[in-house]
Structure formats: structure tokens, C-alpha cells
Amino acid sequence: MIKRKLTLIMENKPGALVRVVGLFHQRGYNIESLHVDPVDDFTPYKFIEEQLETKFKENEISRLTIQTLVSDSLMRQILRQLNKLIDVIAVSNEETTYLKGVLLDENLL
Amino acid sequence: MGTKLKLSGADMLMHALHDEGVELIFGYPGGAALHIYDAIFRQDKIEHILVRHEQGATHAADGYARSTGKPGVVLVTSGPGATNAITGIATAFMDSIPMVVISGQVASHLIGTDAFQETDMIGISRPVVKHSYCVFDANEIPKIVKEAFHVATSGRPGPVVIDIPKDMTAPDNLFEYEYPKKANIRSYNPPVEPDDNQIERAVTEMLNAKRPVIYAGGGAIASNAEEELFRLNEILDAPVTNTLMGLGIYPATHHRFLGMLGMHGTYQANMAMHNADLIIAIGARFDDRITNNPSKFSPGAKVIHFDVDHSSVSKIIEANIAVFGQVKNSLSAIIKLLETKLDQYNKDTLQPWHDQIKNWKSSHGLNYELYKDESDENPILPQAVVQHVYNITEGKAYVTSDVGQHQMFAAQYYHFDEPRKWINSGSMGTMGFGLPAAMGVKFAFPDEEVLCITGEGSIQMCIQELSTCLQYNLPIKIININNEALGMVKQWQDMNYGGRHSQSTYQNSLPDFVKLAESYGHVGIKVEKNSELKSALEKAFSMKDRLVFVDVYVDPAEHVYPMLIANHSLEDMWLSKDKKT
């Protein structure tokens, strides 16, 4: 078990955060720490806007970081489960980013 | 022209459902849903079916969805209406069935005040839905309905809840109605087309396999991939097994069909999976009822896994090749490439494998000899009931079932040649599913034979729907395999708890099911002797316009076999009460 950091970019919608937190509980994953902020500078996420052919507006998206204690095999499963949540736009760990249906081989968030 | 329709939230909801192609809603009214119910009254495009319990509504919508492939629609009120729907929503979620559940909610200003019939439906349903919406602005109703149906039916299907506070549907507030042509959810993009590179790798493995097995499940049915699967195996000529959820996706009477695999799968299916060198998993997810102990699962096999859901692949069993996309599209791509390489493939190399399977089948296939002696000195065997039903209906009926021994006997002995005809709660294992699910199927296919193979335990969990069947004249046939006990629980107690039947029998408290059926306005038939069985079933099926409840008393001591031995491999099975592999 290693402490790993996950970063999520998600829609800032009512109930979105509880879906993420709930998923951790439901699937038996553990949360060491959690931090959420609204995103006001979209510059780092231009690639997401391009990929999804969208334009983020103020207060539309949040950035969430979660520290979790997991094994490597479970890490992949957590990423895939988070990626499946409808309100999650992108999720990454140190090596990988899932951007809605696309798997990218580096941490871009 | 040009001026948009001005409608209330409730009327917009009905218009949106109609524009989405909805024909039927299963539901139950109550305070928070009354504006919507008034809108239902004032329209004639969508039929509403009044059930007797909200669980029945969800299972009926589920049966409709499983048999047609179209999403089932449910309407319930807030509070108890919403919570009663949860079991049915969870059932649909676990089996990936498209469903849209609309729940009334207390008015916006009352949310959070512990108002009458208030419950946090979004919260309580969250772990068992694919997604959910709460309406905060009535203007958004058309957009939310469009999105809900898109999410429910695309990718890996599942239930979606729309929770609507009562003020959002108030008759005095009018809005311009326009139904969106397309749902546009930027954060949702399930895979459709497979990756060419993975297709190529998969084909190479298929061409080189000596002991391949095709293992197809409910995902292949959800993707309507039966033609592609059939064509694929015209080329490969591999043995095929189906999961409980996948029965019918490959014709059960085909000579390459091994039967169901897993906990109560056939000997040959489990043996073939264990000894395979290549497992071609198609819309199946290596559930714990399939793998037994994952560390001992099929030690020599490579795995190609076709699935639309990333998180289902390499979750339990590591896939060597993962092909993400709609299974139908992925199989089409495989077939296209295989057809260019037919000269590299010789079916005859599989002959030793087929010979081996034939040996397994003949040594311990499902034991038909059990039923040779059908004299009245012997009790009726539950397997024989299913076999007679199969013969009388010529294998063409829609069969729903509940959960327990009767469900396994139905899966083993009713041989489905077509998908969407076997309707059961596979993953959730919800008792009470069978009768309301059969109602949903009968609404979708009024001219087809629809029957429910159930047990005296399960049928009592949604028995109230017999009243719905009378109101809407649904001539379903209910085959109650009555062993006067919770058979599967009792079987486990026999095998693992020294025969201590803790709370699995009823101490002579069962109702007279014939009188019960009659009091609901239907026909009841009781069968206690082998000599009466066939004629009673024939009589039941000859009554085309009546619901007939056939209560068949069977051998209470009978167990379901084969049965996997817990924590071992797929090779380790009980074959009868005193014999294991």
C-alpha cells in the first residue's frame, strides 16, 4: 500500500462531490485527505477544452485532489471507476490521465 | 408556426417523454407527483400502468426493458414511493438495464425541513444509479429528460433517476417547450468503436488458439450482438458458454453450445473454461459466481475481453487483450479482419478439443435420467417441471424467474435460442422480480407466451401484482415450483450447516395458492402427482386469455447440481449429493 495522489477536474454541480466521496466508500477505497477548489484559471486545462470541444466558463468546474492509500492494481480500478462518473471530466494519478474515454500516458492535471 | 408551445412543468415532462418515444409508464401516484398525474390524465399518447407497489413498477419497467431493449420508465411519488422503488432500481443497476425513474419530491422550499413524505431520493439512490438529476429549474425539464435517456441507454446501460420537486410541475407556471434533438454532455463519452491495434492482436490470438472458449454475457445482449457472435463462431467453430445473464445470445440448441457456466453451470462448460488456452470474454465481467476463486481460475488461458466499460476489464481477472467499445462494433471489426485471414485458420485443429468436451458432456452432462421414472410413488422433480414447460411452449416463450433453486433449474433446463427471452435478476438476485417483470414483458409482447417460473417464497414477495394483472387482463402463466421451503437457503444449510434448516421453512403456513389466484380473479391449478403434471401444464397453457397459477408441489429434498465448491477452481464441483469431481 502506497499513499497516492489523485487529481480530478469535474463539473461544479450539486451532488457531484458526494458521488466521488460515495464511490470511495461504496467500493471500499480509503480517503486520507481531500481538497476541493473552484477553477478560475483555465490555462492549464486548454487541452481538455480542445479535446471536448468546449469552453469552460466561470464557476463551471472544480478541481479536486484526493490522497489515498492503495495498491497499484487497485489504483487503476479507482481511476476507471472515477472516470465512469458522469460529472467527472478528467482524472489522473502520477502516471496516467483519463479524459472521458481517452487514456493519456502522463499526469496532465 | 414559429411560436413555441407554452406548457407547465408537468405537461413538459409528458411531452418530453412522448418525444423520446416512451409508450408506457409503470407507476403509482402520491402527493408530490399529483401535478404529473394530472398531466397524465390530460393526454392520450402515453399509457400509464397502475401497479400495486412501487417495487412492482420498477420490475415491470425492467422486464419491459430487458425484453424490448428500450428503456423502461417508472413514475413514483416522494418518500415511501421513492424508497419502495429502490430495490427495483438496484436490480436494474446490477444487471445494466436501461431505466428512467421519475420521482416526485416535496416542494423546493420544503426540502430539508423533514416535510411529510420527504426523503433524499438522490442520496438514497446514488449508489445504485448510473446517474441522477434533481430539477431546480422547470425550464430544464426537457433537457434533463433528454440527457437522462441518453445516459440510461448508451455505453453500459443503467437506471437514471430524475427527482422533481412538486413546485417544478405546478400547473400555473408555463414555459416555452422545445425538446432538444441531441443530448450534449461534455463529460460523458462512452467508447463505441474499438481500437484497430487491439482488434489485430485479438485476431492473432484467435487464429492460434487450440482450446478456445467463447464466454458471452449480458453485455452482448445489451449491445444486440447476437448476429455478430453467431457469425464470429461460424468462422472460429469454438465452444460457447453463456453466463446466467447471457443465456439466449447464442442458440442453446446449437451443437457448440456448452450450457451456462459458473456456480450452477454445466460440467462441460466449467471444465472447458478451466482447461481453455484462450477465453474470449464478450460483454461478461468475471463475476464471483463465474470465477469461483480468481487465483485458481483457468490457469492456462489468455483472456481477450470485449467490453464497453473500462472498469469491468481486469477488475477480477487480468485481460491480456482489452477491446473497449460497443461489443457489436468490436465483433464486427473482428469478423472483418478474420475474413481476410481465413486461409490462416483450420477448424480441424480444434478437433481434439471438441472430442475432449464431448467426453465431459457424456460423462456428467445434465442428468436427464433423473426423470425417467415418473411414477406417482416418486415426488415430482423440479427439473421435470421446467422440461415439460419447455416442451409444451416449444422453447419459444418469454420466461421470467425469481431467485433460488427454481431460477437455476429454469436456466439449466429451458434452452433459450434467442436473446431477451430469459428475464431474471442475475446479479442482484431479487426475489419478487418474476411476476412484475412478466407483466412488463406481456405489455411489450401481448401476443407472445409469457411465463414466470417462480417458487412459493419469491412469488409472495410481489404477489400483490396479481391484482394489476387482472386490471390490465394479462394472461401470464405462473409456474410455482413449490418445495415448501426457501430451497436454495435450505440447500446451503444441507451442504454447509449440517442440515440445520434455520428459518428456511414455513411450518405449514403457506396460503392455498389456488384460492389465492381465484380471489384475485384468476385460475389456479394444484399439481401433486407426476401423472397429473403434463396434463395440468397443457391445460394451463391452453387457457390463452387467462392468467393461470400452476402450483406444483415438488420434491423438497432436491438440490441444484452441478455446484461449484467454494474457494476452489472451476474444475471443482459437486455433481450430486454424494459425488464430487
mmCIF file of N, CA and C in Angstrom, chain B residues 83-184:
data_model
loop_
_atom_site.group_PDB
_atom_site.id
_atom_site.type_symbol
_atom_site.label_atom_id
_atom_site.label_comp_id
_atom_site.label_asym_id
_atom_site.label_seq_id
_atom_site.Cartn_x
_atom_site.Cartn_y
_atom_site.Cartn_z
ATOM 1 N N THR B 83 -38.621 5.277 -1.900
ATOM 2 C CA THR B 83 -37.798 4.221 -1.276
ATOM 3 C C THR B 83 -38.263 2.833 -1.705
ATOM 4 N N ASN B 84 -39.569 2.662 -1.921
ATOM 5 C CA ASN B 84 -40.049 1.354 -2.394
ATOM 6 C C ASN B 84 -39.480 1.008 -3.767
ATOM 7 N N ALA B 85 -39.113 2.017 -4.526
ATOM 8 C CA ALA B 85 -38.576 1.768 -5.870
ATOM 9 C C ALA B 85 -37.105 1.356 -5.842
ATOM 10 N N ILE B 86 -36.458 1.552 -4.700
ATOM 11 C CA ILE B 86 -35.003 1.359 -4.648
ATOM 12 C C ILE B 86 -34.576 -0.070 -5.022
ATOM 13 N N THR B 87 -35.260 -1.077 -4.495
ATOM 14 C CA THR B 87 -34.860 -2.462 -4.789
ATOM 15 C C THR B 87 -34.888 -2.725 -6.294
ATOM 16 N N GLY B 88 -35.902 -2.201 -6.954
ATOM 17 C CA GLY B 88 -36.005 -2.401 -8.404
ATOM 18 C C GLY B 88 -34.954 -1.610 -9.169
ATOM 19 N N ILE B 89 -34.620 -0.427 -8.659
ATOM 20 C CA ILE B 89 -33.569 0.366 -9.306
ATOM 21 C C ILE B 89 -32.226 -0.359 -9.163
ATOM 22 N N ALA B 90 -31.967 -0.868 -7.961
ATOM 23 C CA ALA B 90 -30.716 -1.596 -7.721
ATOM 24 C C ALA B 90 -30.637 -2.844 -8.595
ATOM 25 N N THR B 91 -31.775 -3.509 -8.773
ATOM 26 C CA THR B 91 -31.821 -4.707 -9.623
ATOM 27 C C THR B 91 -31.421 -4.351 -11.052
ATOM 28 N N ALA B 92 -31.969 -3.252 -11.552
ATOM 29 C CA ALA B 92 -31.642 -2.817 -12.914
ATOM 30 C C ALA B 92 -30.182 -2.371 -13.001
ATOM 31 N N PHE B 93 -29.705 -1.714 -11.976
ATOM 32 C CA PHE B 93 -28.321 -1.230 -11.958
ATOM 33 C C PHE B 93 -27.340 -2.393 -12.036
ATOM 34 N N MET B 94 -27.566 -3.409 -11.205
ATOM 35 C CA MET B 94 -26.618 -4.518 -11.139
ATOM 36 C C MET B 94 -26.588 -5.317 -12.436
ATOM 37 N N ASP B 95 -27.707 -5.339 -13.173
ATOM 38 C CA ASP B 95 -27.746 -6.072 -14.439
ATOM 39 C C ASP B 95 -27.611 -5.137 -15.645
ATOM 40 N N SER B 96 -27.294 -3.875 -15.421
ATOM 41 C CA SER B 96 -27.086 -2.896 -16.500
ATOM 42 C C SER B 96 -28.293 -2.799 -17.446
ATOM 43 N N ILE B 97 -29.441 -2.510 -16.863
ATOM 44 C CA ILE B 97 -30.689 -2.405 -17.626
ATOM 45 C C ILE B 97 -31.071 -0.928 -17.757
ATOM 46 N N PRO B 98 -31.379 -0.452 -18.976
ATOM 47 C CA PRO B 98 -31.738 0.961 -19.135
ATOM 48 C C PRO B 98 -33.110 1.262 -18.526
ATOM 49 N N MET B 99 -33.147 2.262 -17.660
ATOM 50 C CA MET B 99 -34.401 2.592 -16.978
ATOM 51 C C MET B 99 -34.351 4.066 -16.578
ATOM 52 N N VAL B 100 -35.486 4.740 -16.691
ATOM 53 C CA VAL B 100 -35.570 6.114 -16.200
ATOM 54 C C VAL B 100 -36.657 6.146 -15.130
ATOM 55 N N VAL B 101 -36.282 6.559 -13.926
ATOM 56 C CA VAL B 101 -37.209 6.591 -12.802
ATOM 57 C C VAL B 101 -37.459 8.049 -12.422
ATOM 58 N N ILE B 102 -38.720 8.453 -12.529
ATOM 59 C CA ILE B 102 -39.085 9.820 -12.172
ATOM 60 C C ILE B 102 -39.740 9.765 -10.799
ATOM 61 N N SER B 103 -39.161 10.499 -9.853
ATOM 62 C CA SER B 103 -39.749 10.507 -8.511
ATOM 63 C C SER B 103 -40.217 11.909 -8.177
ATOM 64 N N GLY B 104 -41.415 11.999 -7.602
ATOM 65 C CA GLY B 104 -41.875 13.269 -7.078
ATOM 66 C C GLY B 104 -41.044 13.629 -5.854
ATOM 67 N N GLN B 105 -40.955 14.911 -5.573
ATOM 68 C CA GLN B 105 -40.237 15.345 -4.368
ATOM 69 C C GLN B 105 -41.078 16.439 -3.722
ATOM 70 N N VAL B 106 -40.897 16.662 -2.431
ATOM 71 C CA VAL B 106 -41.636 17.757 -1.795
ATOM 72 C C VAL B 106 -41.216 19.070 -2.454
ATOM 73 N N ALA B 107 -42.030 20.103 -2.307
ATOM 74 C CA ALA B 107 -41.744 21.389 -2.952
ATOM 75 C C ALA B 107 -40.381 21.929 -2.510
ATOM 76 N N SER B 108 -39.731 22.666 -3.424
ATOM 77 C CA SER B 108 -38.356 23.144 -3.189
ATOM 78 C C SER B 108 -38.176 23.792 -1.826
ATOM 79 N N HIS B 109 -39.140 24.637 -1.432
ATOM 80 C CA HIS B 109 -38.954 25.368 -0.179
ATOM 81 C C HIS B 109 -39.078 24.470 1.048
ATOM 82 N N LEU B 110 -39.581 23.252 0.853
ATOM 83 C CA LEU B 110 -39.719 22.328 1.985
ATOM 84 C C LEU B 110 -38.532 21.365 2.107
ATOM 85 N N ILE B 111 -37.698 21.289 1.050
ATOM 86 C CA ILE B 111 -36.583 20.335 1.076
ATOM 87 C C ILE B 111 -35.670 20.661 2.260
ATOM 88 N N GLY B 112 -35.384 19.648 3.041
ATOM 89 C CA GLY B 112 -34.506 19.834 4.197
ATOM 90 C C GLY B 112 -35.243 20.150 5.477
ATOM 91 N N THR B 113 -36.579 20.211 5.422
ATOM 92 C CA THR B 113 -37.346 20.562 6.633
ATOM 93 C C THR B 113 -38.011 19.346 7.275
ATOM 94 N N ASP B 114 -37.667 18.148 6.832
ATOM 95 C CA ASP B 114 -38.353 16.929 7.292
ATOM 96 C C ASP B 114 -39.843 17.011 6.994
ATOM 97 N N ALA B 115 -40.185 17.451 5.816
ATOM 98 C CA ALA B 115 -41.577 17.604 5.426
ATOM 99 C C ALA B 115 -42.251 16.242 5.271
ATOM 100 N N PHE B 116 -43.586 16.246 5.223
ATOM 101 C CA PHE B 116 -44.342 14.999 5.037
ATOM 102 C C PHE B 116 -43.896 14.303 3.743
ATOM 103 N N GLN B 117 -43.609 13.027 3.849
ATOM 104 C CA GLN B 117 -43.147 12.198 2.717
ATOM 105 C C GLN B 117 -41.904 12.772 2.043
ATOM 106 N N GLU B 118 -41.037 13.394 2.828
ATOM 107 C CA GLU B 118 -39.772 13.839 2.260
ATOM 108 C C GLU B 118 -38.707 12.786 2.500
ATOM 109 N N THR B 119 -37.961 12.446 1.459
ATOM 110 C CA THR B 119 -36.744 11.653 1.647
ATOM 111 C C THR B 119 -35.748 12.106 0.594
ATOM 112 N N ASP B 120 -34.472 11.998 0.923
ATOM 113 C CA ASP B 120 -33.426 12.418 -0.018
ATOM 114 C C ASP B 120 -33.237 11.330 -1.074
ATOM 115 N N MET B 121 -34.086 11.370 -2.105
ATOM 116 C CA MET B 121 -34.059 10.311 -3.121
ATOM 117 C C MET B 121 -32.736 10.295 -3.880
ATOM 118 N N ILE B 122 -32.192 11.462 -4.168
ATOM 119 C CA ILE B 122 -30.904 11.495 -4.879
ATOM 120 C C ILE B 122 -29.835 10.803 -4.026
ATOM 121 N N GLY B 123 -29.860 11.097 -2.721
ATOM 122 C CA GLY B 123 -28.879 10.494 -1.822
ATOM 123 C C GLY B 123 -29.096 9.001 -1.654
ATOM 124 N N ILE B 124 -30.341 8.600 -1.457
ATOM 125 C CA ILE B 124 -30.613 7.197 -1.140
ATOM 126 C C ILE B 124 -30.422 6.304 -2.379
ATOM 127 N N SER B 125 -30.571 6.884 -3.558
ATOM 128 C CA SER B 125 -30.432 6.070 -4.778
ATOM 129 C C SER B 125 -29.020 6.153 -5.364
ATOM 130 N N ARG B 126 -28.199 7.060 -4.877
ATOM 131 C CA ARG B 126 -26.912 7.325 -5.521
ATOM 132 C C ARG B 126 -26.044 6.093 -5.803
ATOM 133 N N PRO B 127 -25.895 5.175 -4.828
ATOM 134 C CA PRO B 127 -25.013 4.036 -5.131
ATOM 135 C C PRO B 127 -25.598 3.043 -6.136
ATOM 136 N N VAL B 128 -26.869 3.167 -6.486
ATOM 137 C CA VAL B 128 -27.493 2.176 -7.368
ATOM 138 C C VAL B 128 -28.046 2.799 -8.649
ATOM 139 N N VAL B 129 -27.552 3.979 -9.009
ATOM 140 C CA VAL B 129 -27.953 4.568 -10.295
ATOM 141 C C VAL B 129 -26.709 4.848 -11.128
ATOM 142 N N LYS B 130 -26.916 4.907 -12.444
ATOM 143 C CA LYS B 130 -25.809 5.313 -13.303
ATOM 144 C C LYS B 130 -25.604 6.819 -13.157
ATOM 145 N N HIS B 131 -26.706 7.542 -13.032
ATOM 146 C CA HIS B 131 -26.629 8.971 -12.805
ATOM 147 C C HIS B 131 -27.986 9.436 -12.290
ATOM 148 N N SER B 132 -28.040 10.657 -11.739
ATOM 149 C CA SER B 132 -29.334 11.166 -11.292
ATOM 150 C C SER B 132 -29.393 12.681 -11.442
ATOM 151 N N TYR B 133 -30.615 13.170 -11.526
ATOM 152 C CA TYR B 133 -30.850 14.599 -11.694
ATOM 153 C C TYR B 133 -31.906 15.048 -10.697
ATOM 154 N N CYS B 134 -31.705 16.238 -10.138
ATOM 155 C CA CYS B 134 -32.787 16.876 -9.391
ATOM 156 C C CYS B 134 -33.143 18.143 -10.165
ATOM 157 N N VAL B 135 -34.425 18.377 -10.368
ATOM 158 C CA VAL B 135 -34.846 19.545 -11.150
ATOM 159 C C VAL B 135 -34.912 20.764 -10.221
ATOM 160 N N PHE B 136 -34.068 21.766 -10.513
ATOM 161 C CA PHE B 136 -34.088 23.006 -9.731
ATOM 162 C C PHE B 136 -34.739 24.135 -10.509
ATOM 163 N N ASP B 137 -34.864 23.942 -11.829
ATOM 164 C CA ASP B 137 -35.434 24.970 -12.687
ATOM 165 C C ASP B 137 -36.304 24.243 -13.711
ATOM 166 N N ALA B 138 -37.607 24.516 -13.675
ATOM 167 C CA ALA B 138 -38.536 23.773 -14.526
ATOM 168 C C ALA B 138 -38.201 23.910 -16.008
ATOM 169 N N ASN B 139 -37.590 25.027 -16.381
ATOM 170 C CA ASN B 139 -37.161 25.211 -17.765
ATOM 171 C C ASN B 139 -36.278 24.078 -18.277
ATOM 172 N N GLU B 140 -35.576 23.457 -17.328
ATOM 173 C CA GLU B 140 -34.586 22.440 -17.714
ATOM 174 C C GLU B 140 -35.190 21.052 -17.895
ATOM 175 N N ILE B 141 -36.488 20.907 -17.628
ATOM 176 C CA ILE B 141 -37.086 19.559 -17.685
ATOM 177 C C ILE B 141 -36.834 18.857 -19.031
ATOM 178 N N PRO B 142 -37.088 19.524 -20.186
ATOM 179 C CA PRO B 142 -36.852 18.816 -21.449
ATOM 180 C C PRO B 142 -35.387 18.378 -21.611
ATOM 181 N N LYS B 143 -34.467 19.268 -21.256
ATOM 182 C CA LYS B 143 -33.034 18.955 -21.387
ATOM 183 C C LYS B 143 -32.648 17.795 -20.476
ATOM 184 N N ILE B 144 -33.156 17.810 -19.247
ATOM 185 C CA ILE B 144 -32.823 16.744 -18.292
ATOM 186 C C ILE B 144 -33.391 15.404 -18.761
ATOM 187 N N VAL B 145 -34.620 15.410 -19.276
ATOM 188 C CA VAL B 145 -35.219 14.156 -19.777
ATOM 189 C C VAL B 145 -34.363 13.611 -20.930
ATOM 190 N N LYS B 146 -33.969 14.505 -21.837
ATOM 191 C CA LYS B 146 -33.145 14.072 -22.983
ATOM 192 C C LYS B 146 -31.842 13.443 -22.491
ATOM 193 N N GLU B 147 -31.183 14.119 -21.551
ATOM 194 C CA GLU B 147 -29.913 13.609 -21.029
ATOM 195 C C GLU B 147 -30.108 12.283 -20.297
ATOM 196 N N ALA B 148 -31.174 12.209 -19.501
ATOM 197 C CA ALA B 148 -31.421 11.001 -18.704
ATOM 198 C C ALA B 148 -31.567 9.773 -19.607
ATOM 199 N N PHE B 149 -32.313 9.909 -20.690
ATOM 200 C CA PHE B 149 -32.490 8.772 -21.602
ATOM 201 C C PHE B 149 -31.192 8.433 -22.325
ATOM 202 N N HIS B 150 -30.432 9.472 -22.654
ATOM 203 C CA HIS B 150 -29.145 9.229 -23.325
ATOM 204 C C HIS B 150 -28.207 8.455 -22.402
ATOM 205 N N VAL B 151 -28.108 8.894 -21.156
ATOM 206 C CA VAL B 151 -27.207 8.228 -20.208
ATOM 207 C C VAL B 151 -27.696 6.802 -19.933
ATOM 208 N N ALA B 152 -29.016 6.643 -19.750
ATOM 209 C CA ALA B 152 -29.559 5.320 -19.397
ATOM 210 C C ALA B 152 -29.306 4.286 -20.494
ATOM 211 N N THR B 153 -29.325 4.733 -21.758
ATOM 212 C CA THR B 153 -29.317 3.761 -22.859
ATOM 213 C C THR B 153 -27.958 3.618 -23.554
ATOM 214 N N SER B 154 -27.017 4.524 -23.320
ATOM 215 C CA SER B 154 -25.745 4.453 -24.046
ATOM 216 C C SER B 154 -24.657 3.841 -23.173
ATOM 217 N N GLY B 155 -23.527 3.523 -23.779
ATOM 218 C CA GLY B 155 -22.423 2.923 -23.034
ATOM 219 C C GLY B 155 -22.883 1.659 -22.336
ATOM 220 N N ARG B 156 -22.480 1.504 -21.080
ATOM 221 C CA ARG B 156 -23.054 0.411 -20.289
ATOM 222 C C ARG B 156 -24.359 0.922 -19.719
ATOM 223 N N PRO B 157 -25.502 0.373 -20.130
ATOM 224 C CA PRO B 157 -26.786 0.954 -19.730
ATOM 225 C C PRO B 157 -27.006 0.866 -18.223
ATOM 226 N N GLY B 158 -27.981 1.612 -17.737
ATOM 227 C CA GLY B 158 -28.295 1.571 -16.311
ATOM 228 C C GLY B 158 -29.432 2.504 -15.984
ATOM 229 N N PRO B 159 -29.899 2.452 -14.742
ATOM 230 C CA PRO B 159 -31.014 3.315 -14.346
ATOM 231 C C PRO B 159 -30.570 4.751 -14.053
ATOM 232 N N VAL B 160 -31.440 5.701 -14.386
ATOM 233 C CA VAL B 160 -31.210 7.115 -14.101
ATOM 234 C C VAL B 160 -32.442 7.645 -13.365
ATOM 235 N N VAL B 161 -32.220 8.353 -12.288
ATOM 236 C CA VAL B 161 -33.325 8.924 -11.506
ATOM 237 C C VAL B 161 -33.463 10.412 -11.820
ATOM 238 N N ILE B 162 -34.711 10.862 -12.002
ATOM 239 C CA ILE B 162 -34.998 12.300 -12.091
ATOM 240 C C ILE B 162 -35.927 12.642 -10.934
ATOM 241 N N ASP B 163 -35.436 13.423 -10.000
ATOM 242 C CA ASP B 163 -36.214 13.794 -8.818
ATOM 243 C C ASP B 163 -36.804 15.187 -9.073
ATOM 244 N N ILE B 164 -38.131 15.306 -8.964
ATOM 245 C CA ILE B 164 -38.778 16.570 -9.353
ATOM 246 C C ILE B 164 -39.591 17.151 -8.195
ATOM 247 N N PRO B 165 -39.098 18.219 -7.574
ATOM 248 C CA PRO B 165 -39.881 18.879 -6.527
ATOM 249 C C PRO B 165 -41.242 19.329 -7.068
ATOM 250 N N LYS B 166 -42.250 19.275 -6.204
ATOM 251 C CA LYS B 166 -43.626 19.457 -6.647
ATOM 252 C C LYS B 166 -43.858 20.812 -7.330
ATOM 253 N N ASP B 167 -43.195 21.867 -6.826
ATOM 254 C CA ASP B 167 -43.419 23.193 -7.415
ATOM 255 C C ASP B 167 -42.916 23.284 -8.861
ATOM 256 N N MET B 168 -42.006 22.396 -9.243
ATOM 257 C CA MET B 168 -41.481 22.410 -10.619
ATOM 258 C C MET B 168 -42.536 21.961 -11.632
ATOM 259 N N THR B 169 -43.577 21.300 -11.142
ATOM 260 C CA THR B 169 -44.606 20.793 -12.055
ATOM 261 C C THR B 169 -45.936 21.530 -11.873
ATOM 262 N N ALA B 170 -45.907 22.637 -11.136
ATOM 263 C CA ALA B 170 -47.148 23.372 -10.830
ATOM 264 C C ALA B 170 -47.872 23.810 -12.105
ATOM 265 N N PRO B 171 -49.221 23.699 -12.135
ATOM 266 C CA PRO B 171 -49.967 23.956 -13.367
ATOM 267 C C PRO B 171 -49.962 25.425 -13.817
ATOM 268 N N ASP B 172 -49.738 26.367 -12.880
ATOM 269 C CA ASP B 172 -49.857 27.779 -13.249
ATOM 270 C C ASP B 172 -48.604 28.379 -13.879
ATOM 271 N N ASN B 173 -47.470 27.724 -13.686
ATOM 272 C CA ASN B 173 -46.227 28.254 -14.248
ATOM 273 C C ASN B 173 -45.970 27.650 -15.616
ATOM 274 N N LEU B 174 -46.006 28.473 -16.661
ATOM 275 C CA LEU B 174 -45.854 27.962 -18.023
ATOM 276 C C LEU B 174 -44.480 28.325 -18.586
ATOM 277 N N PHE B 175 -43.979 27.441 -19.412
ATOM 278 C CA PHE B 175 -42.646 27.619 -20.002
ATOM 279 C C PHE B 175 -42.715 27.284 -21.486
ATOM 280 N N GLU B 176 -41.784 27.875 -22.240
ATOM 281 C CA GLU B 176 -41.711 27.533 -23.665
ATOM 282 C C GLU B 176 -41.091 26.151 -23.809
ATOM 283 N N TYR B 177 -41.823 25.276 -24.462
ATOM 284 C CA TYR B 177 -41.341 23.895 -24.585
ATOM 285 C C TYR B 177 -40.650 23.652 -25.912
ATOM 286 N N GLU B 178 -39.441 23.112 -25.813
ATOM 287 C CA GLU B 178 -38.775 22.626 -27.022
ATOM 288 C C GLU B 178 -37.935 21.421 -26.631
ATOM 289 N N TYR B 179 -38.118 20.304 -27.328
ATOM 290 C CA TYR B 179 -37.349 19.117 -26.953
ATOM 291 C C TYR B 179 -36.020 19.105 -27.690
ATOM 292 N N PRO B 180 -34.906 18.993 -26.966
ATOM 293 C CA PRO B 180 -33.597 19.017 -27.640
ATOM 294 C C PRO B 180 -33.460 17.831 -28.602
ATOM 295 N N LYS B 181 -32.794 18.067 -29.726
ATOM 296 C CA LYS B 181 -32.600 16.978 -30.688
ATOM 297 C C LYS B 181 -31.552 16.001 -30.189
ATOM 298 N N LYS B 182 -30.620 16.511 -29.413
ATOM 299 C CA LYS B 182 -29.481 15.691 -29.035
ATOM 300 C C LYS B 182 -29.072 16.026 -27.602
ATOM 301 N N ALA B 183 -28.680 14.991 -26.863
ATOM 302 C CA ALA B 183 -28.124 15.253 -25.536
ATOM 303 C C ALA B 183 -26.650 15.581 -25.707
ATOM 304 N N ASN B 184 -26.233 16.656 -25.099
ATOM 305 C CA ASN B 184 -24.827 17.038 -25.217
ATOM 306 C C ASN B 184 -24.221 17.125 -23.816
#
